[in-house]
Tab-separated table of C-alpha atoms and ligand atoms in Angstrom:
chain	number	residue	atom	x	y	z
A	263	MET	CA	-99.742	-12.625	-70.915
A	264	ALA	CA	-99.897	-8.895	-70.726
A	265	ILE	CA	-97.304	-7.323	-72.955
A	266	TYR	CA	-96.348	-3.645	-72.229
A	267	ALA	CA	-93.157	-3.732	-73.793
A	268	ALA	CA	-91.228	-1.198	-75.826
A	269	THR	CA	-88.341	-2.522	-77.780
A	270	SER	CA	-85.265	-4.306	-76.794
A	271	ALA	CA	-82.003	-2.371	-76.100
A	272	ALA	CA	-80.290	-4.775	-79.112
A	273	THR	CA	-82.520	-3.188	-81.431
A	274	ILE	CA	-81.774	0.344	-80.116
A	275	ARG	CA	-78.293	-0.283	-80.135
A	276	GLY	CA	-78.376	-1.380	-83.963
A	277	ARG	CA	-80.390	1.631	-84.693
A	278	HIS	CA	-79.840	4.430	-82.087
A	279	PRO	CA	-82.479	6.923	-81.923
A	280	ALA	CA	-80.151	9.714	-80.919
A	281	GLY	CA	-79.829	12.412	-83.574
A	282	PRO	CA	-76.847	14.615	-83.709
A	283	VAL	CA	-74.548	15.102	-80.965
A	284	PHE	CA	-76.031	18.836	-79.613
A	285	PHE	CA	-79.246	16.553	-79.319
A	286	ALA	CA	-77.904	13.686	-77.411
A	287	SER	CA	-76.282	16.324	-74.878
A	288	TYR	CA	-79.385	18.208	-74.257
A	289	VAL	CA	-81.367	14.683	-73.704
A	290	THR	CA	-79.278	13.908	-70.954
A	291	THR	CA	-80.456	16.869	-69.291
A	292	VAL	CA	-84.046	16.518	-70.042
A	293	THR	CA	-84.110	12.548	-68.732
A	294	ALA	CA	-84.019	11.660	-65.287
A	295	SER	CA	-80.523	10.369	-64.723
A	296	ALA	CA	-80.176	6.465	-64.920
A	297	ALA	CA	-76.432	6.950	-63.977
A	298	PRO	CA	-76.849	6.510	-60.366
A	299	LEU	CA	-78.685	3.202	-60.324
A	300	ARG	CA	-76.145	1.932	-62.843
A	301	LYS	CA	-73.610	2.538	-59.995
A	302	PHE	CA	-75.163	0.045	-58.123
A	303	ILE	CA	-76.003	-2.373	-60.653
A	304	GLY	CA	-72.860	-2.635	-62.137
A	305	MET	CA	-72.132	-1.771	-65.919
A	306	ASN	CA	-73.037	-5.253	-67.294
A	307	THR	CA	-75.968	-6.122	-65.296
A	308	ILE	CA	-79.204	-6.048	-67.376
A	309	THR	CA	-82.249	-4.880	-65.801
A	310	ARG	CA	-85.360	-6.261	-67.522
A	311	LYS	CA	-88.571	-4.393	-66.639
A	312	ASP	CA	-91.965	-3.601	-68.084
A	313	ARG	CA	-91.719	-1.016	-70.850
A	314	ALA	CA	-88.188	-0.128	-69.404
A	315	VAL	CA	-86.721	1.369	-72.535
A	316	TRP	CA	-89.605	3.654	-72.758
A	317	LEU	CA	-90.282	4.701	-69.247
A	318	GLN	CA	-86.387	5.209	-68.430
A	319	GLY	CA	-85.013	5.785	-71.493
A	320	PRO	CA	-82.561	4.133	-73.659
A	321	SER	CA	-79.211	3.373	-72.081
A	322	ALA	CA	-76.102	3.416	-73.627
A	323	ASP	CA	-74.481	0.100	-72.405
A	324	GLY	CA	-77.866	-1.791	-73.074
A	325	SER	CA	-78.457	-2.270	-69.282
A	326	VAL	CA	-82.043	-1.224	-69.491
A	327	GLN	CA	-84.093	-3.736	-71.471
A	328	CYS	CA	-87.963	-4.652	-71.789
A	329	SER	CA	-89.078	-7.661	-70.237
A	330	ALA	CA	-91.165	-8.524	-73.197
A	331	VAL	CA	-91.479	-7.349	-76.721
A	332	PRO	CA	-93.887	-7.597	-79.387
A	333	GLY	CA	-93.611	-10.456	-82.181
A	334	GLU	CA	-92.929	-9.948	-85.635
A	335	HIS	CA	-95.660	-8.423	-87.478
A	336	LYS	CA	-96.130	-7.818	-91.231
A	337	HIS	CA	-98.160	-5.197	-90.671
A	338	PRO	CA	-97.506	-3.794	-87.321
A	339	TRP	CA	-100.448	-1.575	-85.663
A	340	ARG	CA	-99.148	1.904	-85.343
A	341	LEU	CA	-101.875	3.806	-83.577
A	342	ILE	CA	-102.712	7.241	-81.848
A	343	LEU	CA	-105.110	7.670	-79.306
A	344	LEU	CA	-106.905	10.989	-78.925
A	345	GLY	CA	-109.356	12.283	-76.774
A	346	ALA	CA	-109.885	14.700	-73.646
A	347	PRO	CA	-108.228	13.597	-70.305
A	348	GLY	CA	-110.658	11.085	-68.432
A	349	VAL	CA	-111.960	9.761	-71.717
A	350	GLY	CA	-110.356	6.427	-70.927
A	351	LYS	CA	-107.357	6.512	-73.355
A	352	GLY	CA	-104.850	4.743	-70.816
A	353	THR	CA	-107.301	1.768	-70.200
A	354	GLN	CA	-108.185	1.439	-73.627
A	355	ALA	CA	-104.019	1.755	-74.645
A	356	GLU	CA	-103.641	-0.874	-71.820
A	357	LEU	CA	-106.451	-3.337	-73.412
A	358	LEU	CA	-105.506	-2.843	-77.115
A	359	THR	CA	-101.815	-3.275	-76.364
A	360	ARG	CA	-102.881	-6.831	-75.415
A	361	ARG	CA	-105.263	-7.430	-78.141
A	362	LEU	CA	-102.930	-5.996	-81.044
A	363	ASP	CA	-99.797	-7.111	-79.473
A	364	ALA	CA	-97.751	-3.685	-79.564
A	365	CYS	CA	-96.063	-1.224	-77.285
A	366	HIS	CA	-98.142	1.114	-74.817
A	367	LEU	CA	-96.144	4.175	-75.285
A	368	SER	CA	-97.576	6.706	-72.813
A	369	THR	CA	-95.800	10.219	-72.257
A	370	GLY	CA	-97.592	10.944	-68.915
A	371	ASP	CA	-96.433	7.486	-67.780
A	372	VAL	CA	-92.909	8.787	-68.452
A	373	PHE	CA	-93.220	11.893	-66.362
A	374	ARG	CA	-94.721	9.813	-63.549
A	375	ALA	CA	-91.920	7.380	-63.764
A	376	ALA	CA	-89.348	10.208	-63.686
A	377	GLY	CA	-91.158	11.871	-60.636
A	378	GLU	CA	-91.072	8.419	-58.494
A	379	ARG	CA	-87.297	8.680	-58.590
A	380	LYS	CA	-85.484	10.448	-55.901
A	381	ASP	CA	-85.255	14.300	-56.225
A	382	CYS	CA	-81.501	14.316	-56.928
A	383	ASP	CA	-82.112	11.659	-59.759
A	384	GLN	CA	-84.189	14.137	-61.533
A	385	SER	CA	-82.421	16.683	-64.073
A	386	PRO	CA	-83.332	20.379	-63.898
A	387	ALA	CA	-85.736	20.261	-67.209
A	388	MET	CA	-87.428	17.217	-65.767
A	389	LYS	CA	-88.130	18.852	-62.687
A	390	THR	CA	-89.610	21.819	-64.547
A	391	ALA	CA	-91.519	19.382	-66.500
A	392	LEU	CA	-93.017	17.803	-63.442
A	393	GLU	CA	-94.216	21.111	-62.302
A	394	TYR	CA	-96.212	21.747	-65.186
A	395	MET	CA	-97.859	18.334	-64.796
A	396	ARG	CA	-98.625	18.864	-61.284
A	397	ARG	CA	-100.686	21.962	-62.230
A	398	GLY	CA	-102.324	20.288	-65.069
A	399	GLU	CA	-100.665	22.207	-67.652
A	400	LEU	CA	-99.201	20.888	-70.879
A	401	VAL	CA	-95.301	20.400	-70.712
A	402	PRO	CA	-93.461	22.516	-73.420
A	403	ASP	CA	-93.400	20.987	-76.697
A	404	SER	CA	-89.571	21.321	-76.778
A	405	THR	CA	-89.382	19.153	-73.735
A	406	VAL	CA	-91.471	16.345	-74.639
A	407	TRP	CA	-90.029	15.815	-78.139
A	408	GLU	CA	-86.634	15.642	-76.728
A	409	MET	CA	-87.823	13.121	-74.606
A	410	VAL	CA	-89.880	11.188	-77.424
A	411	ARG	CA	-87.051	11.616	-79.728
A	412	GLU	CA	-84.641	9.905	-77.147
A	413	ARG	CA	-87.025	7.237	-77.331
A	414	SER	CA	-87.891	7.237	-81.048
A	415	ALA	CA	-86.662	3.403	-81.383
A	416	CYS	CA	-89.755	2.559	-79.602
A	417	ILE	CA	-91.785	4.118	-82.340
A	418	LEU	CA	-89.620	3.222	-85.138
A	419	ASP	CA	-88.098	-0.430	-84.091
A	420	CYS	CA	-90.889	-1.593	-82.166
A	421	GLY	CA	-93.356	-4.295	-83.468
A	422	GLY	CA	-96.268	-1.985	-83.337
A	423	PHE	CA	-97.230	0.950	-80.924
A	424	ILE	CA	-100.229	2.322	-79.111
A	425	LEU	CA	-99.365	6.171	-78.726
A	426	ASP	CA	-101.201	7.749	-75.805
A	427	GLY	CA	-100.940	11.093	-74.603
A	428	PHE	CA	-98.646	11.870	-77.528
A	429	PRO	CA	-98.919	13.910	-79.786
A	430	ARG	CA	-101.087	16.531	-77.750
A	431	THR	CA	-100.258	19.734	-79.936
A	432	LEU	CA	-100.065	20.520	-83.307
A	433	GLY	CA	-96.425	21.080	-82.877
A	434	GLN	CA	-95.980	17.693	-81.699
A	435	ALA	CA	-97.768	16.211	-84.334
A	436	GLU	CA	-95.904	17.839	-87.066
A	437	SER	CA	-92.614	16.773	-85.536
A	438	LEU	CA	-93.749	12.986	-85.242
A	439	LYS	CA	-95.116	12.953	-89.117
A	440	GLU	CA	-91.783	14.472	-90.011
A	441	LEU	CA	-89.831	11.601	-88.020
A	442	MET	CA	-91.923	8.839	-89.444
A	443	GLU	CA	-91.989	10.164	-93.103
A	444	LYS	CA	-88.246	10.261	-92.826
A	445	GLU	CA	-88.082	6.588	-91.811
A	446	LYS	CA	-90.806	5.708	-94.316
A	447	ILE	CA	-93.277	4.403	-91.900
A	448	SER	CA	-96.869	5.274	-91.744
A	449	LEU	CA	-99.758	5.211	-89.040
A	450	SER	CA	-102.461	2.825	-89.366
A	451	ALA	CA	-105.225	5.032	-87.614
A	452	VAL	CA	-105.781	7.718	-85.238
A	453	VAL	CA	-108.341	6.609	-82.597
A	454	ASN	CA	-110.549	9.765	-81.174
A	455	TYR	CA	-112.487	8.907	-78.215
A	456	GLU	CA	-115.581	11.077	-77.685
A	457	LEU	CA	-117.537	11.738	-74.507
A	458	PRO	CA	-119.668	14.693	-72.941
A	459	LEU	CA	-118.051	16.994	-70.508
A	460	ASP	CA	-119.823	16.008	-67.360
A	461	GLU	CA	-118.806	12.116	-68.070
A	462	ILE	CA	-115.212	13.099	-68.223
A	463	VAL	CA	-115.381	15.011	-64.854
A	464	ARG	CA	-117.162	12.042	-63.334
A	465	ARG	CA	-114.300	9.552	-64.455
A	466	LEU	CA	-111.579	11.889	-63.786
A	467	SER	CA	-112.527	12.564	-60.029
A	468	GLY	CA	-113.140	8.666	-59.440
A	469	ARG	CA	-109.983	7.295	-61.075
A	470	ARG	CA	-107.585	5.594	-59.105
A	471	THR	CA	-104.079	4.528	-60.433
A	472	CYS	CA	-102.012	1.621	-59.184
A	473	GLU	CA	-98.437	3.007	-57.873
A	474	LYS	CA	-96.589	-0.210	-58.915
A	475	CYS	CA	-98.045	-1.460	-62.233
A	476	LYS	CA	-99.681	1.564	-63.200
A	477	SER	CA	-103.045	-0.174	-63.949
A	478	ILE	CA	-106.072	2.177	-63.712
A	479	PHE	CA	-109.454	1.369	-61.710
A	480	HIS	CA	-112.639	3.645	-60.926
A	481	VAL	CA	-114.060	3.794	-57.603
A	482	THR	CA	-117.233	2.831	-58.793
A	483	GLU	CA	-117.209	1.863	-62.693
A	484	ARG	CA	-113.923	-0.471	-62.179
A	485	PRO	CA	-113.764	-1.076	-58.579
A	486	PRO	CA	-110.805	-3.067	-57.653
A	487	LYS	CA	-111.653	-6.407	-55.752
A	488	VAL	CA	-110.180	-4.903	-52.283
A	489	GLU	CA	-110.566	-1.403	-51.716
A	490	ALA	CA	-107.432	0.724	-52.494
A	491	VAL	CA	-105.455	-2.551	-53.640
A	492	CYS	CA	-104.530	-3.211	-57.145
A	493	ASP	CA	-106.239	-6.775	-58.430
A	494	HIS	CA	-102.976	-7.354	-60.662
A	495	CYS	CA	-99.940	-6.739	-58.331
A	496	GLY	CA	-101.130	-6.017	-54.931
A	497	GLY	CA	-100.030	-2.446	-55.146
A	498	ARG	CA	-101.503	0.502	-53.507
A	499	LEU	CA	-103.916	2.390	-55.573
A	500	PHE	CA	-103.536	6.257	-55.420
A	501	GLN	CA	-105.444	9.299	-56.698
A	502	ARG	CA	-103.118	11.001	-59.327
A	503	GLU	CA	-102.199	14.864	-58.445
A	504	ASP	CA	-103.505	15.903	-61.646
A	505	ASP	CA	-106.780	14.070	-60.821
A	506	ARG	CA	-107.878	16.376	-58.151
A	507	PRO	CA	-110.652	18.935	-58.979
A	508	GLU	CA	-108.722	22.227	-59.370
A	509	ALA	CA	-106.204	20.174	-61.886
A	510	ILE	CA	-108.994	18.819	-63.858
A	511	THR	CA	-110.374	22.039	-64.972
A	512	VAL	CA	-106.786	23.162	-65.935
A	513	ARG	CA	-106.299	19.905	-67.997
A	514	LEU	CA	-109.565	20.066	-69.518
A	515	GLU	CA	-108.587	23.693	-70.696
A	516	ALA	CA	-105.425	22.972	-72.055
A	517	TYR	CA	-107.161	20.077	-74.166
A	518	GLU	CA	-109.441	22.327	-75.689
A	519	ARG	CA	-106.795	24.834	-76.757
A	520	SER	CA	-104.037	22.613	-77.803
A	521	THR	CA	-105.296	18.917	-78.562
A	522	ALA	CA	-108.599	19.118	-79.994
A	523	PRO	CA	-107.222	20.864	-83.002
A	524	LEU	CA	-105.488	17.736	-83.827
A	525	ILE	CA	-108.609	16.237	-84.719
A	526	GLN	CA	-108.946	18.168	-87.682
A	527	PHE	CA	-105.270	17.861	-88.383
A	528	TYR	CA	-105.619	13.926	-88.556
A	529	LYS	CA	-108.999	14.169	-90.265
A	530	ASP	CA	-107.393	15.953	-93.119
A	531	LEU	CA	-104.634	13.411	-93.290
A	532	GLY	CA	-107.347	10.645	-93.758
A	533	LEU	CA	-106.426	9.072	-90.590
A	534	LEU	CA	-109.315	9.584	-87.939
A	535	MET	CA	-111.242	6.978	-86.625
A	536	PRO	CA	-113.967	8.429	-84.091
A	537	ILE	CA	-114.941	5.882	-81.370
A	538	VAL	CA	-118.078	6.826	-79.111
A	539	ALA	CA	-116.472	6.220	-75.622
A	540	LYS	CA	-119.465	5.601	-73.410
A	541	GLY	CA	-119.985	2.449	-71.727
A	542	SER	CA	-117.642	-0.136	-70.068
A	543	PRO	CA	-114.232	-0.477	-71.077
A	544	ASP	CA	-115.109	-3.800	-72.415
A	545	GLU	CA	-117.603	-2.414	-74.806
A	546	ILE	CA	-115.404	0.495	-75.839
A	547	LEU	CA	-112.777	-1.904	-76.796
A	548	ALA	CA	-115.558	-3.900	-78.655
A	549	ARG	CA	-116.286	-0.835	-80.684
A	550	THR	CA	-112.809	-0.046	-81.244
A	551	MET	CA	-111.606	-3.539	-82.333
A	552	ASP	CA	-114.706	-3.780	-84.751
A	553	LYS	CA	-113.419	-0.805	-86.712
A	554	LEU	CA	-109.801	-1.974	-86.551
A	555	ASP	CA	-110.883	-5.462	-87.946
A	556	LYS	CA	-112.513	-3.562	-90.910
A	557	LEU	CA	-109.098	-1.549	-91.398
A	558	GLU	CA	-107.033	-4.731	-91.139
A	559	ALA	CA	-108.559	-6.491	-94.318
A	560	CYS	CA	-107.950	-3.317	-96.411
A	561	PRO	CA	-104.950	-1.864	-98.206
A	562	LYS	CA	-102.127	-0.614	-95.468
A	563	ASP	CA	-101.211	2.819	-97.365
A	564	GLY	CA	-102.373	5.480	-99.954
A	565	ASP	CA	-106.112	6.362	-101.015
A	566	ASP	CA	-107.847	3.080	-100.509
A	567	ARG	CA	-106.606	2.910	-97.236
A	568	ARG	CA	-108.264	6.526	-96.591
A	569	THR	CA	-111.348	5.458	-98.070
A	570	ALA	CA	-111.383	2.459	-95.803
A	571	LEU	CA	-110.942	4.476	-93.016
A	572	HIS	CA	-113.870	6.906	-94.011
A	573	ARG	CA	-116.170	3.764	-94.332
A	574	ALA	CA	-114.791	2.419	-90.937
A	575	SER	CA	-115.674	5.718	-89.374
B	728	ADP	P1	-104.069	12.530	-69.162
B	728	ADP	O1	-104.711	12.305	-70.581
B	728	ADP	O2	-104.954	11.669	-68.348
B	728	ADP	O3	-104.444	13.979	-68.914
B	728	ADP	P2	-101.610	11.625	-69.352
B	728	ADP	O4	-100.896	10.854	-68.489
B	728	ADP	O5	-101.513	11.549	-70.630
B	728	ADP	O6	-102.767	11.991	-68.733
B	728	ADP	O7	-100.671	12.993	-68.962
B	728	ADP	C1	-100.399	13.592	-67.617
B	728	ADP	C2	-99.722	15.000	-67.490
B	728	ADP	O8	-98.453	15.007	-68.098
B	728	ADP	C3	-100.483	16.290	-68.636
B	728	ADP	O9	-101.478	16.692	-67.958
B	728	ADP	C4	-99.376	16.839	-69.278
B	728	ADP	O10	-98.877	17.779	-67.854
B	728	ADP	C5	-98.073	15.908	-68.843
B	728	ADP	N1	-97.963	15.391	-70.537
B	728	ADP	C6	-98.354	14.173	-70.932
B	728	ADP	N2	-97.995	14.054	-72.213
B	728	ADP	C7	-97.674	15.480	-72.663
B	728	ADP	C8	-97.246	15.776	-73.961
B	728	ADP	N3	-97.607	14.990	-75.160
B	728	ADP	N4	-97.284	16.982	-74.081
B	728	ADP	C9	-97.219	17.793	-72.967
B	728	ADP	N5	-97.538	17.513	-71.781
B	728	ADP	C10	-97.950	16.194	-71.557
């Protein structure tokens, strides 16, 4: 069974991620409000949805819960996926999530979920963030970090996670590092998917996404069985606004400027695991799993871990 879940609301209640009061109130303005929805479902009704806590943000009354959560793991996998847009991070995140029994935490999905809400349910900060996204530009660090902080239980209390699309700047990486150090948890590895530029552009322009379950297809490389219809849920497949040619150029420039420096950042921390992203999704997954399997057999922290990562690279 596919497990895309974040963490349960019960866990979030036990260890609420929100920081000081000023932060909590700011977050309410950043996140698309869940209040109008609650008005209809009633205070005590629990809605269980795929990755609901991550996509919607935690609810104070526990009414937002994930439909599935990873089991208990002695050593949960905590991975960051890096790579230019179109390199296949989202597809690999989906596949790895199932293999490793972890939560798929994509910041792009949070923005898209907010974008699908009615205009009146979007906060001013979220509306501004969505404008950045439509142009293919990076959303400002402060907005992204407030959104992630609000959902930090998905990172801290979840039985493992695959971070996809976050961090994307050095500032975001520093904030995440600080949070994890404070909570005394460490990353397993940072997987960096590598691919030549022309291949990236071809992949992006042919990508199609399911409007319902967000599964990813490609018109030639990973076509659905029925044209424009999702194999998994029957939803309609569409081309993301930021996969249009003019937005693709902007996104690749933003990647070079802001995200590529993260490679050196994580290399210096001894966490980088480069993977050649050529071939089919299954081939890339096999390459990734091969290196992760080698890692699993080694110590989970400290210098020995770094040596093992170096060897696995
Ligand atoms: P991709 O990796 O295919 O470009 P994502 O789904 O990760 O797409 O993100 C889509 C868009 O959402 C980005 O182009 C950007 O505008 C915004 N976004 C997502 N995550 C972040 C982030 N961590 N920092 C800034 N902007 C982000």
